Short mmCIF file of C-alpha atoms in Angstrom, two decimals:
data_model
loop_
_atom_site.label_atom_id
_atom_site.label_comp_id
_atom_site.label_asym_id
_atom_site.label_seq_id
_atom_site.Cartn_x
_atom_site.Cartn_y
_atom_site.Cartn_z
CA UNK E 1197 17.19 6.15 -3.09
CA UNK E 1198 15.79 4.37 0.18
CA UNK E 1199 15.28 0.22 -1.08
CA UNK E 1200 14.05 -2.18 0.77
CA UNK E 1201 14.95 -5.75 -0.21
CA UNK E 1202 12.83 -8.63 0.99
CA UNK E 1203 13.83 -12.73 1.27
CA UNK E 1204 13.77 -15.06 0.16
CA UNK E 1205 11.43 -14.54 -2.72
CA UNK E 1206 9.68 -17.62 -2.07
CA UNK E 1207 9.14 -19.89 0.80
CA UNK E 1208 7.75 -22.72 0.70
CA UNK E 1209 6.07 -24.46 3.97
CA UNK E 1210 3.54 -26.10 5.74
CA UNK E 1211 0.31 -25.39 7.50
CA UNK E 1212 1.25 -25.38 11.39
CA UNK E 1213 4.86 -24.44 10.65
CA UNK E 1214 6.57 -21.01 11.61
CA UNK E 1215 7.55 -18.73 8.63
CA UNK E 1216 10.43 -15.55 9.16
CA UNK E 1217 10.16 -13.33 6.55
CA UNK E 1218 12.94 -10.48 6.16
CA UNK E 1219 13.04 -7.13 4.55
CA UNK E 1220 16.17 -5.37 4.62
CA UNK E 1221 16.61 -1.65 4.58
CA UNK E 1222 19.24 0.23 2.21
CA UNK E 1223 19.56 2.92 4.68
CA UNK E 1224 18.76 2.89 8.61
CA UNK E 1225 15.25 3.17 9.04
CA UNK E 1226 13.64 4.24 12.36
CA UNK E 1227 11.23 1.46 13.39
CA UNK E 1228 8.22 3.80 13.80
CA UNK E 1229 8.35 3.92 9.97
CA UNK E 1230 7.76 0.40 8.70
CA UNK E 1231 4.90 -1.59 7.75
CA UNK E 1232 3.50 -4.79 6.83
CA UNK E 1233 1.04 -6.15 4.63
CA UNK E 1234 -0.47 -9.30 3.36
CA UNK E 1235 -1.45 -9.47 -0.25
CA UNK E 1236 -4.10 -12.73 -1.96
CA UNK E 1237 -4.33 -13.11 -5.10
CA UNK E 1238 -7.28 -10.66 -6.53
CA UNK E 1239 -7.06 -8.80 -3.41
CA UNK E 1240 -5.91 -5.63 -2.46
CA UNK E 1241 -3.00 -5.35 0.00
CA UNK E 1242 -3.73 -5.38 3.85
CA UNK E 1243 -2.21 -3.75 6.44
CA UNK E 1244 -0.85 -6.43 9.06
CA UNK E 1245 1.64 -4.39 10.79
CA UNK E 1246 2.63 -0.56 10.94
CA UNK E 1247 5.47 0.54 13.39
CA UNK E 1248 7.17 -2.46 13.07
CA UNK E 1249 5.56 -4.23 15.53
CA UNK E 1250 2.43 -2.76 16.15
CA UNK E 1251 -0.37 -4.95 14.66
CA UNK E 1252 -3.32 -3.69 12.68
CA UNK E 1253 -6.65 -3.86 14.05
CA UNK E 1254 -8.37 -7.18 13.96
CA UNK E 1255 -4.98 -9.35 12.54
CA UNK E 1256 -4.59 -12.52 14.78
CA UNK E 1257 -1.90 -12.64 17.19
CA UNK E 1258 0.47 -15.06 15.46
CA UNK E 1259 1.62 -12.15 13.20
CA UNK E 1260 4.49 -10.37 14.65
CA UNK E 1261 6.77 -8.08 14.11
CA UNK E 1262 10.45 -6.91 14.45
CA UNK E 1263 13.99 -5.34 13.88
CA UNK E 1264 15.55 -2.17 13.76
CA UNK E 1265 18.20 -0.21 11.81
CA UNK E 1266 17.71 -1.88 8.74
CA UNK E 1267 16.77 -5.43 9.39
CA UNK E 1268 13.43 -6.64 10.21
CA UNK E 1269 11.33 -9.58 10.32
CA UNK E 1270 7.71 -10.52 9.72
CA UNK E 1271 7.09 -13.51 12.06
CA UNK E 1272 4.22 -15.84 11.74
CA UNK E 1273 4.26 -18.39 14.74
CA UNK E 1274 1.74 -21.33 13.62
CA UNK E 1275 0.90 -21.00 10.04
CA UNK E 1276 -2.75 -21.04 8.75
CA UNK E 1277 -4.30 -22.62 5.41
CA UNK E 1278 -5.63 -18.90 4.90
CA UNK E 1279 -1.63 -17.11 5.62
CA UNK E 1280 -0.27 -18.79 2.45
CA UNK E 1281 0.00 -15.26 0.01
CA UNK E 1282 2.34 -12.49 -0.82
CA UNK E 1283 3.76 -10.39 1.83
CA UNK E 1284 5.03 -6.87 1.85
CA UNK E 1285 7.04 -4.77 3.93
CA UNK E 1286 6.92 -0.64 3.16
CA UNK E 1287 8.83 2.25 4.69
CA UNK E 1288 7.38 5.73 5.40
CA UNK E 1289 9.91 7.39 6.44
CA UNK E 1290 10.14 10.22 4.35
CA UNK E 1291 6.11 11.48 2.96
CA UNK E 1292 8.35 12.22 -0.55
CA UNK E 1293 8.64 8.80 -1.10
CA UNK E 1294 7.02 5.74 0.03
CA UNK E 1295 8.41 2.30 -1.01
CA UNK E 1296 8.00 -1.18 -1.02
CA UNK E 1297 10.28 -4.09 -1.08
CA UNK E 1298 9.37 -6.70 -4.07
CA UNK E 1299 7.27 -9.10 -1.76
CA UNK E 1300 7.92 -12.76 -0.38
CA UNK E 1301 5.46 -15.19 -1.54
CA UNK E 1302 4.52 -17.88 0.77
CA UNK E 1303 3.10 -21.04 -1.06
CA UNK E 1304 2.51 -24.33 0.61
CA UNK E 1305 4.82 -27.07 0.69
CA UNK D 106 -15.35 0.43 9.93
CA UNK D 107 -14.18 2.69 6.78
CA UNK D 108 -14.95 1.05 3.58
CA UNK D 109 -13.41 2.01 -0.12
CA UNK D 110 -14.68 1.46 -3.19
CA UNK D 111 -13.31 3.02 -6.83
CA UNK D 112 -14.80 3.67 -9.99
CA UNK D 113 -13.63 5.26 -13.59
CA UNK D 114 -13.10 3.48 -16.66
CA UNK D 115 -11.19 0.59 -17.41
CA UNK D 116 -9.50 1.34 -20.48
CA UNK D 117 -7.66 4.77 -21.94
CA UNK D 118 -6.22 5.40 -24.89
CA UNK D 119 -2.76 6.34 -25.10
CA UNK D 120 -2.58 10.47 -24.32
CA UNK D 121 -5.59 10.26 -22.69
CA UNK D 122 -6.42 11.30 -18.80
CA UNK D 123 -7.11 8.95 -16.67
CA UNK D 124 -9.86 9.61 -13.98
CA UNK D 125 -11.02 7.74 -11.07
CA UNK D 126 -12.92 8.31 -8.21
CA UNK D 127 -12.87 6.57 -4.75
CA UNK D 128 -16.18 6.51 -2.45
CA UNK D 129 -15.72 7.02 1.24
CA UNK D 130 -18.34 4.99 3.28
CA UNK D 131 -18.68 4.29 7.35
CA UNK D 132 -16.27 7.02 8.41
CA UNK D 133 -15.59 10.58 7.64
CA UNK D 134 -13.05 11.52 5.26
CA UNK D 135 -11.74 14.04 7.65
CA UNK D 136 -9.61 11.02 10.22
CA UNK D 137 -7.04 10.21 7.16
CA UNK D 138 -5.18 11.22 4.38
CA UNK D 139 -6.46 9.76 0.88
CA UNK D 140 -3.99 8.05 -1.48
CA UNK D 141 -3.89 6.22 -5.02
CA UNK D 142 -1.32 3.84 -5.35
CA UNK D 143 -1.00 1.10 -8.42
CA UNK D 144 0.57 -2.05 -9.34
CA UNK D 145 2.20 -3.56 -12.03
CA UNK D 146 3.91 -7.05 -12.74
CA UNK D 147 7.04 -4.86 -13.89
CA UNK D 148 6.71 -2.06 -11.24
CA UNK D 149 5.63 -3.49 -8.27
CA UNK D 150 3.56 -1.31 -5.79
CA UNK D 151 3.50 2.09 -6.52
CA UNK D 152 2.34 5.59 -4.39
CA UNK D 153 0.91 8.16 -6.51
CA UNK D 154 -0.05 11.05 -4.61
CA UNK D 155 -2.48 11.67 -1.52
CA UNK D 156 -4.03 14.74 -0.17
CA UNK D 157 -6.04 16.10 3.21
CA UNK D 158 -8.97 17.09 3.30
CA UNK D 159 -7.71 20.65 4.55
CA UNK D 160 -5.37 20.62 1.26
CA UNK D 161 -2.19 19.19 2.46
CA UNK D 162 -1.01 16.81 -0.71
CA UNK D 163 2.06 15.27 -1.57
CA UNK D 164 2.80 13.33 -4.93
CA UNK D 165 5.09 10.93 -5.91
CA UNK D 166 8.28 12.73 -7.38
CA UNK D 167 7.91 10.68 -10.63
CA UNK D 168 4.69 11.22 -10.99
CA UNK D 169 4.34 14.73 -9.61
CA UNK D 170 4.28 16.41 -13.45
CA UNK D 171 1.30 14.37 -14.25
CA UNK D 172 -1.24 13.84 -11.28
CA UNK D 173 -3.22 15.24 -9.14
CA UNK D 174 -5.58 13.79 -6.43
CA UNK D 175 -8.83 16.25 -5.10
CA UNK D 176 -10.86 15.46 -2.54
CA UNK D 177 -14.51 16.18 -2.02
CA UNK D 178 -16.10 16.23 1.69
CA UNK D 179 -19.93 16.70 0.20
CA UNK D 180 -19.48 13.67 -1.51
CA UNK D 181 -17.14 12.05 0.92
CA UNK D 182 -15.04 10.89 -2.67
CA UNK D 183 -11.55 11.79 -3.73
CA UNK D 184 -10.30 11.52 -7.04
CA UNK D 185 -7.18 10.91 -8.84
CA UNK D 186 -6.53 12.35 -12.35
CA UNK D 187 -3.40 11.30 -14.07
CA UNK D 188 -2.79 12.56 -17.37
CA UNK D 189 -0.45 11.48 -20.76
CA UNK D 190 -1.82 8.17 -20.12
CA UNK D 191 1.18 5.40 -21.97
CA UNK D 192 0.99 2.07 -21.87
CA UNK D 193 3.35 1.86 -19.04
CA UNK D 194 0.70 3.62 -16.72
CA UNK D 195 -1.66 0.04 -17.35
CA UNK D 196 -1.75 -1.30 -14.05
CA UNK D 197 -4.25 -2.36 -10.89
CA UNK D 198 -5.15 1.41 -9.24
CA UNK D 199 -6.16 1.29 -5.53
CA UNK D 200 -7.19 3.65 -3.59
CA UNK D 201 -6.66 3.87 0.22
CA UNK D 202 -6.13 5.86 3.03
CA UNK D 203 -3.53 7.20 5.50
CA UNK D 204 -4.71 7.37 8.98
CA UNK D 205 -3.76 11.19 10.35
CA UNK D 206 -1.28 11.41 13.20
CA UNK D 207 1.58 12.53 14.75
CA UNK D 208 3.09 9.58 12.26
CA UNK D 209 1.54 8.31 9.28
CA UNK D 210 2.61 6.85 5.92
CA UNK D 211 0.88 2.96 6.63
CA UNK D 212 -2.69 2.35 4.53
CA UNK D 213 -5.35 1.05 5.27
CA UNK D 214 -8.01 1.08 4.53
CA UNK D 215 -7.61 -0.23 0.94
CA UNK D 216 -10.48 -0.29 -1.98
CA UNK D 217 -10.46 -3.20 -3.29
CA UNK D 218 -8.91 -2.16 -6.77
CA UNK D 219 -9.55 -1.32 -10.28
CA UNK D 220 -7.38 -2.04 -13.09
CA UNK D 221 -6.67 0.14 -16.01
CA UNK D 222 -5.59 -0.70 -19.40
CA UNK D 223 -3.87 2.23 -22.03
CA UNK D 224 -4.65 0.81 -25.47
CA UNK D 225 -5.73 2.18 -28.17
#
């Protein structure tokens, strides 16, 4: 069973401060299969990052991303009011089974 | 820009089949592959199954015995029909798609959700 395992749950910061959020793989994942996404509360998911690094149309460029093998890292350089939510990373390496990690939430400090 | 929106009932009773459709609008349904995925407090987020419009369809293993996803170009809509409803299928249902390439598996777009209670 592929996992991935985000941290830390929660983290808790400040508008205008950078945030590193990990998801680590239970297997080696190629990075061309790993994704990003930013969830608010009554919202649906949305894709940030796919490839791991690759952003998604229209997200700003202070979302980044990273890693390979089976550590890698959702980077957000100067943190907005609007960034504060729950954040997902998702592997698709195999089409028999997609997964997510649990999610990091960011709150404000 | 491709925009999702989903529609079926909100509550099933318990052996019941769910159904639920999701509207395609401002693209065609031929660029991705269409997927349902759900989430629960206790679950987390979940795939379900997705299929082409040219019939390719995969389904979560776990799920496999119990759904099946159609899709229908006249109507630009796919549809998602999951069957022995129990109260551990209550959860938010999105749909979304799977943009086609030479690699896929990331969604978006996303509809914006609908969730589904089993209760009798």
């Amino acid at each position: 069973e592929f996992v991935l395992t985000q941290s830390p749950g929660t983290l808790s910061l400040s508008p205008g401060d950078r945030a590193t959020l990990s998801c680590r793989a239970s297997q080696s994942l190629d990075s061309r299969y790993l994704a990003w996404y930013q969830q608010k509360p009554g919202q649906a998911p949305r894709l940030l990052i796919y490839g791991a690094s690759s952003r998604a149309a229209g997200i700003p460029d202070r979302f980044s991303g990273s890693g390979s093998g089976t550590d890698f890292t959702l980077t957000i350089s100067r943190l907005e009011p609007e960034d504060f939510a729950v954040y997902y990373c998702q592997q698709y390496r195999s089409s028999v089974m997609y997964t997510f990690g649990q999610g990091t939430k960011l709150e404000v400090k | 820009q491709v925009l999702l929106q989903e529609s079926g009932p909100g509550l099933v009773k318990p052996l019941e089949t769910l159904s639920l459709t999701c509207t395609v609008s401002g693209g065609s349904i031929r660029t991705h592959y269409w997927i349902w995925l759900r989430q629960s407090p206790g679950k987390g987020l979940e795939w379900i199954g997705y299929k082409h419009y040219s019939g390719s369809n995969n389904y979560n293993p776990s799920l496999r015995s119990r759904a099946s996803v159609s899709v229908d170009t006249a109507k630009t809509q796919f549809s998602l029909r999951l069957s022995s409803m129990t109260a551990a299928d209550t959860a938010m249902y999105y749909c979304a798609g799977m943009p086609v390439g030479p690699i896929f598996g990331w969604f978006d777009p996303w509809g914006q959700g609908t969730l589904v209670t089993v209760s009798s």
